Amino acid sequence: MPSREHIQQSLSAALPIMLGYVAIGIPCGILCSSIGLDALQVFLLSALFYSGAGQFMIPNMWIAGAPISAIVASVSLVNTRQMLYSASFAKACEGARKRVSFLFAATVTDESYGVNMAKFEEGGWSVGRATMVNLFSQTSWALSNVLGVLVGNAIGIPLAIASFAMTSIFICLLCTQKITAANGVAVSVAMIGVFLCKAAGFSGPAILIGAVAGVVAAMVFSGARAR
């Protein structure tokens, strides 16, 4: 059992993500209810699927009349980045119990990845505490989605604002990173990659391509600089 101190540390680290998920989860729940999903279905979707971008894509593509095969393929492609996130924590999971490592890898998201990566770099962080950060975040996301379904369209939150709220979380996580030349290269190349993909009409894989391009560019830059 995790100690009270560890729970408090994880909750403190997850709190900014949890608050951000409230702002995003409510309109996501409203959007899901617009295609006929009830509170239980949305809760199960959030608990078992747990992908903000994917959960926004599903109702949007459904409303647009996209076939189920296209929805599954698009959402799967967008979420392949989760495999990269989980793989990057392989070294940190050495020595941890397999069940805990599996749960940790299965609940990593964009936001919790940034928070936990920073904590691991600081030192003194464990897979158990990182998993609690993920679970606290997931709980906030699931409950916020359910709340969105319950209130329906009564709140009237423009979805454009919700989209910017998701972007703002990434901006906050970016601001917490160390200012280095490699990070600058990664951010610049990633932004250019996403822009070019969207300009070319490849909106689905834009984030994945941009992220991979940014990481590769930073690795190449760091390697060349070391030589």
Tab-separated table of N, CA and C in Angstrom, residues 97-208:
chain	number	residue	atom	x	y	z
A	97	ARG	N	7.300	-3.815	-10.070
A	97	ARG	CA	6.468	-4.987	-10.309
A	97	ARG	C	5.801	-4.887	-11.673
A	98	LYS	N	5.653	-6.032	-12.327
A	98	LYS	CA	5.116	-6.036	-13.685
A	98	LYS	C	3.692	-5.494	-13.743
A	99	ARG	N	2.865	-5.829	-12.751
A	99	ARG	CA	1.483	-5.355	-12.753
A	99	ARG	C	1.420	-3.834	-12.638
A	100	VAL	N	2.278	-3.290	-11.786
A	100	VAL	CA	2.308	-1.829	-11.616
A	100	VAL	C	2.825	-1.171	-12.887
A	101	SER	N	3.872	-1.745	-13.478
A	101	SER	CA	4.428	-1.196	-14.719
A	101	SER	C	3.404	-1.242	-15.845
A	102	PHE	N	2.639	-2.343	-15.910
A	102	PHE	CA	1.611	-2.469	-16.944
A	102	PHE	C	0.529	-1.409	-16.766
A	103	LEU	N	0.073	-1.239	-15.519
A	103	LEU	CA	-0.963	-0.244	-15.236
A	103	LEU	C	-0.454	1.160	-15.539
A	104	PHE	N	0.796	1.417	-15.182
A	104	PHE	CA	1.402	2.717	-15.453
A	104	PHE	C	1.457	2.993	-16.951
A	105	ALA	N	1.953	2.021	-17.716
A	105	ALA	CA	2.077	2.199	-19.165
A	105	ALA	C	0.720	2.347	-19.836
A	106	ALA	N	-0.297	1.660	-19.297
A	106	ALA	CA	-1.632	1.683	-19.899
A	106	ALA	C	-2.388	2.969	-19.620
A	107	THR	N	-1.914	3.773	-18.659
A	107	THR	CA	-2.654	4.983	-18.289
A	107	THR	C	-1.862	6.270	-18.555
A	108	VAL	N	-0.795	6.162	-19.332
A	108	VAL	CA	-0.010	7.353	-19.670
A	108	VAL	C	-0.753	8.186	-20.721
A	109	THR	N	-0.818	9.477	-20.507
A	109	THR	CA	-1.388	10.394	-21.503
A	109	THR	C	-0.382	11.509	-21.776
A	110	ASP	N	-0.739	12.393	-22.690
A	110	ASP	CA	0.166	13.494	-23.043
A	110	ASP	C	0.575	14.303	-21.815
A	111	GLU	N	-0.424	14.672	-21.013
A	111	GLU	CA	-0.159	15.558	-19.877
A	111	GLU	C	0.581	14.851	-18.743
A	112	SER	N	0.130	13.636	-18.389
A	112	SER	CA	0.799	12.907	-17.300
A	112	SER	C	2.209	12.490	-17.707
A	113	TYR	N	2.414	12.290	-19.007
A	113	TYR	CA	3.764	11.966	-19.485
A	113	TYR	C	4.720	13.115	-19.162
A	114	GLY	N	4.304	14.339	-19.465
A	114	GLY	CA	5.163	15.489	-19.207
A	114	GLY	C	5.466	15.666	-17.734
A	115	VAL	N	4.441	15.501	-16.895
A	115	VAL	CA	4.628	15.674	-15.454
A	115	VAL	C	5.539	14.583	-14.886
A	116	ASN	N	5.265	13.331	-15.226
A	116	ASN	CA	6.064	12.231	-14.680
A	116	ASN	C	7.486	12.230	-15.215
A	117	MET	N	7.660	12.596	-16.478
A	117	MET	CA	9.010	12.657	-17.032
A	117	MET	C	9.854	13.679	-16.276
A	118	ALA	N	9.249	14.829	-15.978
A	118	ALA	CA	9.965	15.855	-15.218
A	118	ALA	C	10.300	15.353	-13.808
A	119	LYS	N	9.382	14.624	-13.195
A	119	LYS	CA	9.614	14.096	-11.848
A	119	LYS	C	10.730	13.044	-11.842
A	120	PHE	N	10.746	12.182	-12.848
A	120	PHE	CA	11.798	11.165	-12.934
A	120	PHE	C	13.163	11.813	-13.150
A	121	GLU	N	13.196	12.884	-13.937
A	121	GLU	CA	14.459	13.582	-14.186
A	121	GLU	C	14.969	14.262	-12.921
A	122	GLU	N	14.041	14.730	-12.085
A	122	GLU	CA	14.433	15.355	-10.818
A	122	GLU	C	15.022	14.330	-9.860
A	123	GLY	N	14.574	13.082	-9.971
A	123	GLY	CA	15.061	12.036	-9.083
A	123	GLY	C	14.147	11.828	-7.892
A	124	GLY	N	14.222	10.633	-7.287
A	124	GLY	CA	13.413	10.354	-6.115
A	124	GLY	C	11.966	10.035	-6.438
A	125	TRP	N	11.648	9.792	-7.695
A	125	TRP	CA	10.275	9.487	-8.104
A	125	TRP	C	10.171	7.992	-8.393
A	126	SER	N	9.029	7.405	-8.140
A	126	SER	CA	8.848	5.969	-8.330
A	126	SER	C	7.719	5.688	-9.307
A	127	VAL	N	7.704	4.467	-9.843
A	127	VAL	CA	6.649	4.059	-10.770
A	127	VAL	C	5.295	4.054	-10.066
A	128	GLY	N	5.294	3.686	-8.777
A	128	GLY	CA	4.046	3.687	-8.012
A	128	GLY	C	3.437	5.066	-7.924
A	129	ARG	N	4.262	6.073	-7.609
A	129	ARG	CA	3.748	7.438	-7.521
A	129	ARG	C	3.349	7.955	-8.894
A	130	ALA	N	4.118	7.586	-9.916
A	130	ALA	CA	3.771	8.001	-11.275
A	130	ALA	C	2.441	7.397	-11.706
A	131	THR	N	2.195	6.153	-11.303
A	131	THR	CA	0.921	5.497	-11.638
A	131	THR	C	-0.240	6.203	-10.953
A	132	MET	N	-0.041	6.629	-9.714
A	132	MET	CA	-1.099	7.360	-9.010
A	132	MET	C	-1.389	8.693	-9.695
A	133	VAL	N	-0.357	9.341	-10.228
A	133	VAL	CA	-0.583	10.574	-10.995
A	133	VAL	C	-1.499	10.280	-12.183
A	134	ASN	N	-1.209	9.173	-12.869
A	134	ASN	CA	-2.036	8.779	-14.011
A	134	ASN	C	-3.477	8.506	-13.589
A	135	LEU	N	-3.653	7.779	-12.488
A	135	LEU	CA	-4.990	7.384	-12.059
A	135	LEU	C	-5.791	8.574	-11.519
A	136	PHE	N	-5.128	9.479	-10.804
A	136	PHE	CA	-5.810	10.690	-10.355
A	136	PHE	C	-6.297	11.493	-11.567
A	137	SER	N	-5.440	11.590	-12.573
A	137	SER	CA	-5.794	12.331	-13.789
A	137	SER	C	-6.941	11.660	-14.526
A	138	GLN	N	-6.887	10.332	-14.625
A	138	GLN	CA	-7.931	9.592	-15.324
A	138	GLN	C	-9.271	9.726	-14.607
A	139	THR	N	-9.243	9.706	-13.283
A	139	THR	CA	-10.479	9.862	-12.507
A	139	THR	C	-11.117	11.215	-12.774
A	140	SER	N	-10.294	12.266	-12.779
A	140	SER	CA	-10.795	13.606	-13.069
A	140	SER	C	-11.397	13.675	-14.470
A	141	TRP	N	-10.711	13.044	-15.434
A	141	TRP	CA	-11.190	13.052	-16.818
A	141	TRP	C	-12.536	12.329	-16.945
A	142	ALA	N	-12.630	11.149	-16.344
A	142	ALA	CA	-13.853	10.346	-16.461
A	142	ALA	C	-15.036	11.050	-15.805
A	143	LEU	N	-14.837	11.575	-14.600
A	143	LEU	CA	-15.929	12.247	-13.890
A	143	LEU	C	-16.351	13.535	-14.600
A	144	SER	N	-15.396	14.240	-15.186
A	144	SER	CA	-15.721	15.474	-15.911
A	144	SER	C	-16.533	15.159	-17.165
A	145	ASN	N	-16.203	14.055	-17.827
A	145	ASN	CA	-16.980	13.634	-18.995
A	145	ASN	C	-18.401	13.280	-18.600
A	146	VAL	N	-18.551	12.561	-17.489
A	146	VAL	CA	-19.883	12.198	-17.006
A	146	VAL	C	-20.681	13.443	-16.651
A	147	LEU	N	-20.027	14.402	-16.014
A	147	LEU	CA	-20.695	15.662	-15.674
A	147	LEU	C	-21.166	16.370	-16.933
A	148	GLY	N	-20.345	16.336	-17.975
A	148	GLY	CA	-20.733	16.950	-19.238
A	148	GLY	C	-21.969	16.307	-19.830
A	149	VAL	N	-22.061	14.983	-19.707
A	149	VAL	CA	-23.252	14.278	-20.213
A	149	VAL	C	-24.487	14.674	-19.407
A	150	LEU	N	-24.341	14.758	-18.092
A	150	LEU	CA	-25.482	15.041	-17.216
A	150	LEU	C	-26.044	16.446	-17.449
A	151	VAL	N	-25.177	17.398	-17.658
A	151	VAL	CA	-25.669	18.763	-17.866
A	151	VAL	C	-26.073	18.996	-19.320
A	152	GLY	N	-25.633	18.074	-20.213
A	152	GLY	CA	-26.008	18.192	-21.620
A	152	GLY	C	-25.524	19.498	-22.228
A	153	ASN	N	-26.325	20.055	-23.072
A	153	ASN	CA	-25.967	21.289	-23.749
A	153	ASN	C	-26.393	22.532	-22.973
A	154	ALA	N	-26.844	22.344	-21.725
A	154	ALA	CA	-27.334	23.480	-20.941
A	154	ALA	C	-26.252	24.512	-20.675
A	155	ILE	N	-25.006	24.035	-20.512
A	155	ILE	CA	-23.922	24.970	-20.222
A	155	ILE	C	-23.592	25.816	-21.433
A	156	GLY	N	-23.650	25.217	-22.605
A	156	GLY	CA	-23.397	25.967	-23.841
A	156	GLY	C	-21.958	26.409	-24.006
A	157	ILE	N	-20.995	25.561	-23.617
A	157	ILE	CA	-19.582	25.894	-23.784
A	157	ILE	C	-19.194	25.692	-25.242
A	158	PRO	N	-18.709	26.732	-25.929
A	158	PRO	CA	-18.272	26.551	-27.324
A	158	PRO	C	-17.138	25.551	-27.396
A	159	LEU	N	-17.229	24.603	-28.313
A	159	LEU	CA	-16.202	23.580	-28.432
A	159	LEU	C	-14.859	24.155	-28.874
A	160	ALA	N	-14.899	25.316	-29.534
A	160	ALA	CA	-13.649	25.963	-29.929
A	160	ALA	C	-12.839	26.350	-28.698
A	161	ILE	N	-13.533	26.786	-27.642
A	161	ILE	CA	-12.852	27.132	-26.390
A	161	ILE	C	-12.266	25.880	-25.761
A	162	ALA	N	-13.002	24.766	-25.828
A	162	ALA	CA	-12.500	23.511	-25.277
A	162	ALA	C	-11.237	23.067	-26.000
A	163	SER	N	-11.205	23.262	-27.295
A	163	SER	CA	-10.021	22.890	-28.069
A	163	SER	C	-8.818	23.709	-27.624
A	164	PHE	N	-9.040	25.011	-27.372
A	164	PHE	CA	-7.928	25.840	-26.913
A	164	PHE	C	-7.512	25.461	-25.500
A	165	ALA	N	-8.474	25.006	-24.687
A	165	ALA	CA	-8.134	24.571	-23.333
A	165	ALA	C	-7.172	23.393	-23.387
A	166	MET	N	-7.388	22.474	-24.334
A	166	MET	CA	-6.474	21.342	-24.493
A	166	MET	C	-5.095	21.837	-24.920
A	167	THR	N	-5.077	22.798	-25.839
A	167	THR	CA	-3.808	23.363	-26.291
A	167	THR	C	-3.083	24.063	-25.144
A	168	SER	N	-3.851	24.741	-24.303
A	168	SER	CA	-3.247	25.495	-23.204
A	168	SER	C	-2.521	24.585	-22.215
A	169	ILE	N	-3.026	23.350	-22.057
A	169	ILE	CA	-2.348	22.403	-21.167
A	169	ILE	C	-0.955	22.091	-21.686
A	170	PHE	N	-0.853	21.891	-23.008
A	170	PHE	CA	0.451	21.612	-23.603
A	170	PHE	C	1.381	22.815	-23.441
A	171	ILE	N	0.831	24.014	-23.552
A	171	ILE	CA	1.638	25.226	-23.387
A	171	ILE	C	2.198	25.296	-21.961
A	172	CYS	N	1.344	24.966	-20.982
A	172	CYS	CA	1.790	24.986	-19.585
A	172	CYS	C	2.889	23.959	-19.342
A	173	LEU	N	2.715	22.757	-19.908
A	173	LEU	CA	3.736	21.723	-19.748
A	173	LEU	C	5.033	22.126	-20.433
A	174	LEU	N	4.908	22.805	-21.572
A	174	LEU	CA	6.098	23.244	-22.296
A	174	LEU	C	6.872	24.270	-21.478
A	175	CYS	N	6.142	25.150	-20.803
A	175	CYS	CA	6.792	26.205	-20.018
A	175	CYS	C	7.570	25.646	-18.831
A	176	THR	N	7.240	24.420	-18.393
A	176	THR	CA	7.951	23.835	-17.251
A	176	THR	C	9.230	23.119	-17.660
A	177	GLN	N	9.464	22.993	-18.969
A	177	GLN	CA	10.654	22.297	-19.433
A	177	GLN	C	11.889	23.210	-19.347
A	178	LYS	N	13.052	22.562	-19.248
A	178	LYS	CA	14.298	23.322	-19.202
A	178	LYS	C	14.554	23.986	-20.554
A	179	ILE	N	15.068	25.212	-20.518
A	179	ILE	CA	15.365	25.934	-21.752
A	179	ILE	C	16.736	25.490	-22.247
A	180	THR	N	16.732	24.593	-23.227
A	180	THR	CA	17.969	24.102	-23.821
A	180	THR	C	17.856	24.190	-25.332
A	181	ALA	N	19.010	24.127	-25.983
A	181	ALA	CA	19.019	24.186	-27.447
A	181	ALA	C	18.295	22.985	-28.042
A	182	ALA	N	18.492	21.796	-27.449
A	182	ALA	CA	17.842	20.587	-27.959
A	182	ALA	C	16.328	20.682	-27.849
A	183	ASN	N	15.843	21.183	-26.705
A	183	ASN	CA	14.400	21.353	-26.537
A	183	ASN	C	13.847	22.368	-27.529
A	184	GLY	N	14.633	23.412	-27.785
A	184	GLY	CA	14.215	24.421	-28.756
A	184	GLY	C	14.074	23.836	-30.153
A	185	VAL	N	15.029	22.984	-30.514
A	185	VAL	CA	14.969	22.317	-31.824
A	185	VAL	C	13.746	21.405	-31.894
A	186	ALA	N	13.505	20.644	-30.826
A	186	ALA	CA	12.361	19.723	-30.798
A	186	ALA	C	11.041	20.466	-30.958
A	187	VAL	N	10.886	21.550	-30.210
A	187	VAL	CA	9.642	22.330	-30.276
A	187	VAL	C	9.454	22.936	-31.660
A	188	SER	N	10.508	23.537	-32.191
A	188	SER	CA	10.413	24.207	-33.498
A	188	SER	C	10.073	23.232	-34.617
A	189	VAL	N	10.796	22.115	-34.651
A	189	VAL	CA	10.559	21.120	-35.706
A	189	VAL	C	9.175	20.498	-35.560
A	190	ALA	N	8.746	20.229	-34.321
A	190	ALA	CA	7.421	19.651	-34.092
A	190	ALA	C	6.321	20.596	-34.580
A	191	MET	N	6.454	21.868	-34.266
A	191	MET	CA	5.453	22.849	-34.694
A	191	MET	C	5.402	22.946	-36.218
A	192	ILE	N	6.570	22.992	-36.841
A	192	ILE	CA	6.615	23.069	-38.307
A	192	ILE	C	6.022	21.794	-38.923
A	193	GLY	N	6.336	20.644	-38.324
A	193	GLY	CA	5.818	19.378	-38.833
A	193	GLY	C	4.302	19.307	-38.776
A	194	VAL	N	3.731	19.720	-37.637
A	194	VAL	CA	2.269	19.715	-37.492
A	194	VAL	C	1.632	20.680	-38.486
A	195	PHE	N	2.216	21.864	-38.624
A	195	PHE	CA	1.669	22.869	-39.547
A	195	PHE	C	1.679	22.348	-40.988
A	196	LEU	N	2.802	21.761	-41.399
A	196	LEU	CA	2.904	21.270	-42.771
A	196	LEU	C	1.924	20.122	-43.032
A	197	CYS	N	1.763	19.240	-42.033
A	197	CYS	CA	0.823	18.126	-42.198
A	197	CYS	C	-0.606	18.634	-42.346
A	198	LYS	N	-0.991	19.579	-41.507
A	198	LYS	CA	-2.345	20.121	-41.581
A	198	LYS	C	-2.550	20.893	-42.884
A	199	ALA	N	-1.513	21.614	-43.326
A	199	ALA	CA	-1.616	22.354	-44.583
A	199	ALA	C	-1.768	21.414	-45.774
A	200	ALA	N	-1.174	20.215	-45.640
A	200	ALA	CA	-1.260	19.226	-46.721
A	200	ALA	C	-2.513	18.369	-46.623
A	201	GLY	N	-3.322	18.600	-45.586
A	201	GLY	CA	-4.564	17.847	-45.442
A	201	GLY	C	-4.461	16.588	-44.616
A	202	PHE	N	-3.308	16.378	-43.952
A	202	PHE	CA	-3.126	15.192	-43.117
A	202	PHE	C	-3.328	15.559	-41.644
A	203	SER	N	-4.543	15.950	-41.287
A	203	SER	CA	-4.813	16.403	-39.918
A	203	SER	C	-4.730	15.268	-38.915
A	204	GLY	N	-5.154	14.061	-39.317
A	204	GLY	CA	-5.169	12.921	-38.391
A	204	GLY	C	-3.808	12.620	-37.791
A	205	PRO	N	-2.802	12.313	-38.619
A	205	PRO	CA	-1.488	11.943	-38.077
A	205	PRO	C	-0.569	13.139	-37.825
A	206	ALA	N	-1.101	14.363	-37.920
A	206	ALA	CA	-0.252	15.560	-37.816
A	206	ALA	C	0.517	15.610	-36.509
A	207	ILE	N	-0.167	15.344	-35.393
A	207	ILE	CA	0.480	15.424	-34.078
A	207	ILE	C	1.564	14.359	-33.951
A	208	LEU	N	1.243	13.136	-34.387
A	208	LEU	CA	2.213	12.052	-34.295
A	208	LEU	C	3.449	12.351	-35.135
